[in-house]
CSV table of C-alpha atoms in Angstrom, one decimal:
chain,number,residue,atom,x,y,z
A,30,MET,CA,-24.1,-7.7,32.4
A,31,ALA,CA,-20.4,-8.4,32.7
A,32,THR,CA,-18.6,-10.3,29.9
A,33,PRO,CA,-17.5,-13.7,31.2
A,34,PHE,CA,-13.9,-14.3,31.5
A,35,ILE,CA,-12.5,-16.3,28.4
A,36,GLU,CA,-9.4,-18.5,29.1
A,37,ILE,CA,-6.9,-18.0,26.1
A,38,GLN,CA,-4.2,-20.5,25.7
A,39,THR,CA,-2.7,-21.7,22.4
A,40,PHE,CA,-0.8,-25.0,22.7
A,41,THR,CA,2.1,-25.5,20.2
A,42,SER,CA,2.8,-29.1,20.9
A,43,PRO,CA,0.7,-32.2,21.8
A,44,GLU,CA,2.8,-32.8,24.9
A,45,GLU,CA,1.6,-29.6,26.3
A,46,ILE,CA,-1.9,-30.9,26.2
A,47,TRP,CA,-1.1,-34.4,27.4
A,48,GLU,CA,0.5,-32.8,30.6
A,49,LEU,CA,-2.8,-31.1,31.6
A,50,PRO,CA,-3.8,-32.7,35.0
A,51,THR,CA,-7.4,-33.5,33.7
A,52,PHE,CA,-6.4,-34.7,30.2
A,53,THR,CA,-7.8,-38.0,29.1
A,54,GLU,CA,-6.7,-39.8,25.8
A,55,GLU,CA,-9.5,-40.6,23.4
A,56,ASN,CA,-12.0,-38.8,25.6
A,57,PRO,CA,-15.3,-38.6,23.5
A,58,ILE,CA,-16.8,-35.1,23.1
A,59,ASN,CA,-20.4,-34.4,22.0
A,60,GLN,CA,-22.9,-31.7,22.3
A,61,VAL,CA,-24.3,-33.2,25.5
A,62,ASN,CA,-21.1,-33.4,27.5
A,63,TYR,CA,-19.4,-30.3,26.1
A,64,LYS,CA,-18.8,-27.5,28.8
A,65,ARG,CA,-16.3,-24.9,27.6
A,66,LEU,CA,-13.3,-24.2,25.6
A,67,ILE,CA,-10.0,-23.8,27.4
A,68,GLY,CA,-7.5,-23.4,24.5
A,69,ASP,CA,-6.7,-24.0,20.8
A,70,TYR,CA,-3.9,-25.9,19.3
A,71,ASN,CA,-1.8,-25.4,16.2
A,72,PHE,CA,0.8,-28.3,15.6
A,73,ASN,CA,3.3,-29.3,13.1
A,74,GLU,CA,2.2,-32.9,13.6
A,75,GLU,CA,-1.3,-34.5,13.5
A,76,VAL,CA,-3.3,-35.7,16.3
A,77,ARG,CA,-6.5,-37.7,16.3
A,78,CYS,CA,-9.9,-35.9,16.8
A,79,CYS,CA,-12.0,-37.0,19.6
A,80,TYR,CA,-15.4,-35.9,18.4
A,81,GLU,CA,-18.0,-38.8,19.2
A,82,LYS,CA,-19.8,-39.0,15.8
A,83,GLN,CA,-21.9,-42.0,17.0
A,84,PRO,CA,-22.2,-43.4,20.5
A,85,GLY,CA,-18.8,-45.1,21.4
A,86,LYS,CA,-17.3,-44.2,18.1
A,87,LEU,CA,-14.8,-41.5,17.7
A,88,CYS,CA,-13.9,-39.4,14.7
A,89,ARG,CA,-10.2,-40.0,15.0
A,90,GLU,CA,-9.6,-37.9,11.8
A,91,PRO,CA,-6.0,-36.6,11.9
A,92,HIS,CA,-5.8,-32.8,12.5
A,93,LYS,CA,-3.0,-30.3,13.1
A,94,ARG,CA,-5.4,-27.4,14.2
A,95,GLY,CA,-8.3,-27.7,16.7
A,96,TRP,CA,-9.6,-27.0,20.1
A,97,VAL,CA,-8.9,-28.0,23.7
A,98,ALA,CA,-12.2,-28.5,25.6
A,99,GLU,CA,-13.4,-29.1,29.1
A,100,LEU,CA,-16.3,-31.6,29.5
A,101,SER,CA,-19.2,-31.6,32.0
A,102,ASP,CA,-17.2,-34.3,34.3
A,103,GLY,CA,-14.2,-31.9,34.4
A,104,SER,CA,-12.0,-33.9,32.1
A,105,VAL,CA,-10.2,-32.5,29.1
A,106,THR,CA,-10.2,-33.6,25.5
A,107,ILE,CA,-9.5,-32.3,22.0
A,108,ILE,CA,-11.7,-31.7,18.9
A,109,GLY,CA,-10.3,-30.9,15.3
A,110,ASN,CA,-11.1,-27.6,13.9
A,111,HIS,CA,-13.0,-29.2,10.9
A,112,CYS,CA,-15.2,-31.2,13.2
A,113,ALA,CA,-15.8,-28.3,15.5
A,114,GLU,CA,-17.0,-26.3,12.5
A,115,ASP,CA,-18.8,-28.8,10.4
A,116,LYS,CA,-20.0,-31.6,12.5
A,117,PHE,CA,-20.6,-30.4,15.9
A,118,GLY,CA,-23.8,-28.5,14.9
A,119,ALA,CA,-24.0,-25.0,13.7
A,120,ASP,CA,-26.4,-23.9,16.4
A,121,SER,CA,-24.2,-25.6,19.2
A,122,ARG,CA,-22.7,-23.7,22.2
A,123,LEU,CA,-19.2,-24.7,21.1
A,124,ILE,CA,-19.7,-22.6,17.9
A,125,ALA,CA,-20.7,-19.6,19.8
A,126,ASP,CA,-17.8,-20.1,22.4
A,127,ARG,CA,-15.4,-20.5,19.5
A,128,SER,CA,-16.4,-17.1,18.0
A,129,GLN,CA,-16.1,-15.3,21.3
A,130,TYR,CA,-12.6,-17.3,21.9
A,131,ASN,CA,-11.4,-16.0,18.5
A,132,ASN,CA,-12.5,-12.6,19.0
A,133,GLU,CA,-11.0,-12.4,22.4
A,134,LYS,CA,-7.8,-13.9,21.1
A,135,ARG,CA,-7.5,-11.2,18.4
A,136,ARG,CA,-8.2,-8.5,20.9
A,137,ARG,CA,-5.5,-9.7,23.2
A,138,GLU,CA,-3.0,-10.1,20.3
A,139,ARG,CA,-3.6,-6.6,19.1
A,140,LEU,CA,-3.6,-5.1,22.4
A,141,SER,CA,-0.1,-6.8,23.2
A,142,ALA,CA,1.0,-5.3,19.8
A,143,ILE,CA,-0.3,-1.9,20.8
A,144,PHE,CA,1.6,-2.1,24.0
A,145,LEU,CA,4.9,-2.9,22.1
A,146,GLN,CA,4.3,0.1,19.9
A,147,VAL,CA,3.7,2.2,22.8
A,148,GLN,CA,7.0,1.3,24.1
A,149,GLU,CA,8.6,2.2,20.8
A,150,LYS,CA,6.8,5.6,20.7
A,151,PRO,CA,9.8,8.0,20.9
A,152,MET,CA,11.5,6.3,18.0
A,153,ARG,CA,8.4,5.8,16.0
A,154,LEU,CA,7.3,9.7,16.5
A,155,GLY,CA,10.9,10.6,15.9
A,156,ARG,CA,11.1,8.9,12.6
A,157,ILE,CA,7.8,10.3,11.5
A,158,GLY,CA,9.0,13.9,12.4
A,159,GLN,CA,12.2,13.4,10.5
A,160,LEU,CA,10.3,12.3,7.4
A,161,ARG,CA,7.7,15.1,7.5
A,162,SER,CA,10.6,17.5,7.7
A,163,GLN,CA,12.3,16.0,4.7
A,164,LEU,CA,8.9,15.8,2.8
A,165,LYS,CA,8.2,19.6,3.5
A,166,ALA,CA,11.8,20.4,2.2
A,167,LEU,CA,11.3,18.3,-1.0
A,168,GLU,CA,7.8,19.9,-1.6
A,169,GLY,CA,9.4,23.3,-1.5
A,170,ARG,CA,12.0,22.3,-4.1
A,171,VAL,CA,9.3,20.9,-6.3
A,172,SER,CA,7.2,23.9,-5.9
A,173,GLU,CA,10.2,26.2,-7.1
A,174,PHE,CA,10.6,23.8,-10.0
A,175,ALA,CA,7.0,24.1,-10.8
A,176,ASP,CA,7.0,28.0,-10.6
A,177,GLU,CA,9.8,28.2,-13.1
A,178,MET,CA,7.9,26.1,-15.6
A,179,GLY,CA,4.4,27.9,-15.3
A,180,THR,CA,0.8,26.7,-14.4
A,181,ALA,CA,-0.1,25.5,-17.9
A,182,THR,CA,2.9,23.1,-18.2
A,183,VAL,CA,2.6,21.9,-14.7
A,184,ARG,CA,-0.9,21.0,-15.3
A,185,ILE,CA,0.1,18.9,-18.4
A,186,LEU,CA,2.7,17.1,-16.2
A,187,GLN,CA,0.2,16.5,-13.4
A,188,ASP,CA,-2.2,15.0,-15.9
A,189,MET,CA,0.5,12.7,-17.2
A,190,ALA,CA,1.2,11.6,-13.7
A,191,GLN,CA,-2.3,11.1,-12.9
A,192,ARG,CA,-2.9,8.8,-16.0
A,193,GLY,CA,0.3,7.0,-15.7
A,194,GLN,CA,1.4,8.3,-19.1
A,195,PRO,CA,4.8,9.9,-18.9
A,196,VAL,CA,5.9,9.6,-22.5
A,197,VAL,CA,6.5,12.8,-24.5
A,198,THR,CA,5.3,12.4,-28.0
A,199,VAL,CA,5.2,14.9,-30.9
A,200,THR,CA,3.9,14.9,-34.4
A,201,ALA,CA,6.7,14.9,-36.9
A,202,VAL,CA,5.9,16.3,-40.3
A,203,ARG,CA,7.3,15.9,-43.7
A,204,TYR,CA,6.3,17.9,-46.8
A,205,ARG,CA,6.6,16.9,-50.5
A,206,GLU,CA,6.2,19.4,-53.3
A,207,TYR,CA,4.9,18.2,-56.5
A,208,THR,CA,3.2,19.5,-59.8
A,209,ASP,CA,-0.2,18.7,-60.6
A,210,ASP,CA,-1.7,18.0,-64.1
A,211,GLU,CA,-2.4,21.7,-64.7
A,212,GLY,CA,1.2,22.6,-63.7
A,213,ARG,CA,0.5,24.0,-60.4
A,214,THR,CA,2.9,23.5,-57.6
A,215,LYS,CA,1.3,21.8,-54.6
A,216,ARG,CA,2.6,20.5,-51.2
A,217,GLU,CA,1.7,17.1,-49.8
A,218,ARG,CA,1.9,16.6,-46.0
A,219,SER,CA,2.5,13.3,-44.2
A,220,ASP,CA,3.1,12.9,-40.5
A,221,PHE,CA,3.7,10.4,-37.7
A,222,GLN,CA,3.9,10.2,-34.0
A,223,GLN,CA,7.4,10.4,-32.7
A,224,ARG,CA,8.3,9.4,-29.1
A,225,LEU,CA,11.0,11.6,-27.7
A,226,GLY,CA,11.3,10.1,-24.2
A,227,ALA,CA,9.6,9.5,-20.9
A,228,LEU,CA,9.6,11.8,-17.8
A,229,ALA,CA,10.1,10.1,-14.5
A,230,GLY,CA,9.2,11.2,-11.0
A,231,LEU,CA,6.1,13.2,-12.0
A,232,ASP,CA,4.2,12.1,-9.0
A,233,LEU,CA,5.9,14.6,-7.1
A,234,LEU,CA,3.9,17.4,-8.7
A,235,ARG,CA,0.8,15.8,-7.3
A,236,HIS,CA,0.2,17.8,-4.1
A,237,SER,CA,-2.5,15.4,-3.0
A,238,LEU,CA,0.2,12.8,-2.5
A,239,PHE,CA,2.1,14.9,0.1
A,240,SER,CA,-1.2,16.0,1.8
A,241,SER,CA,-2.4,12.4,2.2
A,242,ILE,CA,0.8,11.3,3.8
A,243,TYR,CA,0.8,14.5,6.2
A,244,ALA,CA,-2.8,13.4,7.1
A,245,VAL,CA,-1.8,9.8,7.9
A,246,MET,CA,1.1,10.9,9.9
A,247,SER,CA,-0.9,13.1,12.1
A,248,ASP,CA,-3.4,10.4,12.7
A,249,VAL,CA,-0.6,7.9,13.8
A,250,GLU,CA,0.7,10.5,16.0
A,251,ARG,CA,-2.7,11.0,17.7
A,252,ALA,CA,-3.1,7.2,17.9
A,253,HIS,CA,0.1,6.9,19.9
A,254,GLU,CA,-1.1,9.6,22.3
A,255,GLU,CA,-4.6,7.9,22.7
A,256,ALA,CA,-2.7,4.5,23.2
A,257,ASP,CA,-1.0,6.0,26.4
A,258,HIS,CA,-4.4,6.4,27.8
A,259,LEU,CA,-6.0,3.1,27.2
A,260,GLY,CA,-8.2,1.7,30.1
A,261,GLU,CA,-7.4,-1.5,31.9
A,262,LYS,CA,-10.1,-3.4,29.8
A,263,PRO,CA,-10.6,-1.7,26.6
A,264,LYS,CA,-13.3,-3.1,24.3
A,265,ALA,CA,-12.6,-5.0,21.2
A,266,ASP,CA,-13.8,-2.3,18.9
A,267,GLU,CA,-11.6,0.3,20.5
A,268,VAL,CA,-8.6,-2.0,20.3
A,269,ASN,CA,-9.1,-2.8,16.8
A,270,ALA,CA,-9.5,0.7,15.7
A,271,LEU,CA,-6.4,1.8,17.5
A,272,ALA,CA,-4.4,-1.1,16.2
A,273,SER,CA,-5.5,-0.2,12.7
A,274,ARG,CA,-4.5,3.3,13.1
A,275,LEU,CA,-1.0,2.5,14.7
A,276,GLY,CA,-0.5,-0.1,11.9
A,277,GLN,CA,-0.5,2.8,9.5
A,278,TYR,CA,3.0,3.6,10.7
A,279,ASP,CA,4.6,1.3,8.2
A,280,HIS,CA,2.5,2.7,5.4
A,281,VAL,CA,3.7,6.1,6.3
A,282,ILE,CA,7.4,5.1,6.3
A,283,ARG,CA,7.0,3.2,3.0
A,284,SER,CA,5.0,6.0,1.2
A,285,SER,CA,7.2,8.7,2.5
A,286,THR,CA,10.6,6.7,1.5
A,287,GLN,CA,9.0,6.3,-2.0
A,288,LEU,CA,8.3,9.9,-2.6
A,289,LEU,CA,11.7,10.9,-1.3
A,290,ASP,CA,13.2,8.4,-3.7
A,291,LEU,CA,11.6,10.2,-6.6
A,292,GLU,CA,13.5,13.5,-6.2
A,293,GLU,CA,16.7,12.2,-8.1
A,294,ARG,CA,14.4,10.8,-10.9
A,295,LEU,CA,12.4,14.0,-11.4
A,296,PHE,CA,15.4,16.2,-11.5
A,297,GLY,CA,17.4,13.8,-13.4
A,298,ASN,CA,15.0,13.9,-16.5
A,299,ASP,CA,16.2,15.2,-19.9
A,300,PRO,CA,15.2,18.9,-19.5
A,301,LEU,CA,14.7,19.2,-23.2
A,302,LEU,CA,11.5,17.1,-23.0
A,303,LEU,CA,9.7,19.8,-21.1
A,304,CYS,CA,9.9,22.0,-24.2
A,305,PHE,CA,7.8,19.8,-26.3
A,306,LEU,CA,4.8,19.4,-23.9
A,307,ILE,CA,2.8,22.4,-25.1
A,308,ASN,CA,2.4,24.6,-28.2
A,309,ASP,CA,2.0,27.9,-26.5
A,310,LYS,CA,5.1,29.9,-27.1
A,311,VAL,CA,5.2,31.8,-23.7
A,312,ASN,CA,5.1,28.5,-21.8
A,313,ARG,CA,7.6,26.9,-24.2
A,314,TYR,CA,10.1,29.6,-23.8
A,315,ARG,CA,9.8,29.4,-20.0
A,316,CYS,CA,10.4,25.7,-20.1
A,317,ALA,CA,13.3,26.4,-22.5
A,318,GLY,CA,14.9,28.6,-19.9
A,319,VAL,CA,14.5,25.9,-17.5
A,320,ALA,CA,15.9,23.3,-19.8
A,321,MET,CA,18.8,25.6,-21.0
A,322,ARG,CA,20.1,26.4,-17.4
A,323,LYS,CA,19.9,22.8,-16.4
A,324,SER,CA,21.9,22.0,-19.4
A,325,GLY,CA,24.6,24.4,-18.0
A,326,VAL,CA,23.9,27.1,-20.6
A,327,LYS,CA,23.6,30.7,-19.0
A,328,GLY,CA,21.3,33.4,-20.4
A,329,GLY,CA,18.0,35.0,-20.2
A,330,LYS,CA,14.6,35.0,-22.2
A,331,GLU,CA,16.2,35.9,-25.5
A,332,LYS,CA,19.0,33.4,-25.2
A,333,ALA,CA,16.3,30.8,-24.3
A,334,LYS,CA,14.5,31.4,-27.5
A,335,THR,CA,17.6,31.0,-29.7
A,336,TRP,CA,18.6,28.0,-27.8
A,337,LEU,CA,15.2,26.3,-28.3
A,338,ALA,CA,15.4,27.1,-32.1
A,339,GLU,CA,18.7,25.5,-32.3
A,340,GLN,CA,17.5,22.3,-30.5
A,341,GLU,CA,14.4,22.1,-32.7
A,342,VAL,CA,16.6,22.4,-35.8
A,343,ALA,CA,18.8,19.6,-34.5
A,344,LEU,CA,15.8,17.4,-33.7
A,345,LYS,CA,14.4,17.8,-37.1
A,346,GLN,CA,17.6,16.9,-38.8
A,347,LYS,CA,18.0,13.9,-36.6
A,348,LEU,CA,14.4,12.7,-37.5
A,349,GLY,CA,14.6,13.9,-41.1
A,350,VAL,CA,11.4,15.9,-41.0
A,351,ASP,CA,10.4,19.4,-42.0
A,352,ALA,CA,8.4,20.3,-38.8
A,353,ILE,CA,7.7,19.3,-35.4
A,354,GLU,CA,4.1,19.9,-33.8
A,355,MET,CA,3.0,19.7,-30.3
A,356,ARG,CA,-0.5,19.6,-28.9
């Protein structure tokens, strides 16, 4: 059975309704004489509802939003949105018509938006392609940076990003020697947690963020291709699904831009912080080499060991402690 044609017209001023040839002022509408909806209205000013709550007595409640209806005698009147929803009867034909009307209006609005997006297809797909290239290049630079630091350190950084806890903390230790009652020399330990700083831009080390953006990009591109082949009268479900997928374009642009903006923050971190993430010497020396070179000091593995030892000495002096421990 074919879906009946639904007339869709939104009136934005009372005058547009008053000028309808069959409109009658204070024209009572009830469940008996109601025939069909021919439009809806959304005004800045209020108009009086014509719902007939009792024989010969109109509601006359002021409304800014409501419905334009045709009655069984062919005349046109209005009914406020509140009365149509709460007073006309939950099982009335107007309620069913209103639902169909709203669904069809949304379908046409989304279809119209799809057509506009199709017209902008070259620009939109060009922008996605540009961002994909930029993200791929950035992903490569981040991968090189990660390879320099080593897998163990990168896992720690990824965990920090996942938990949203980018602060680098060490245990600062002080020792105090004393002589006990039996004359033996002993050493007492005290320690405290010391915040060294925070690392920014760590989300770039989460490969899943890049992958998820690429997946959405591909789906938006496919949606544009499918939009080119929409039938003349696509169903509401098809229109809604396609509009939703095309609507991900803004999300792609925003998410891609946010990731690209993190590069300056990631590579602008204090490189020394990388050396205090892990206690394993092999990984620490790898990070020391990265930090040393980023600090402008040239040298290989042995130089990195010496450089890191010097940094630790300076840090212990600054904190006034005897040792620094990492997890």
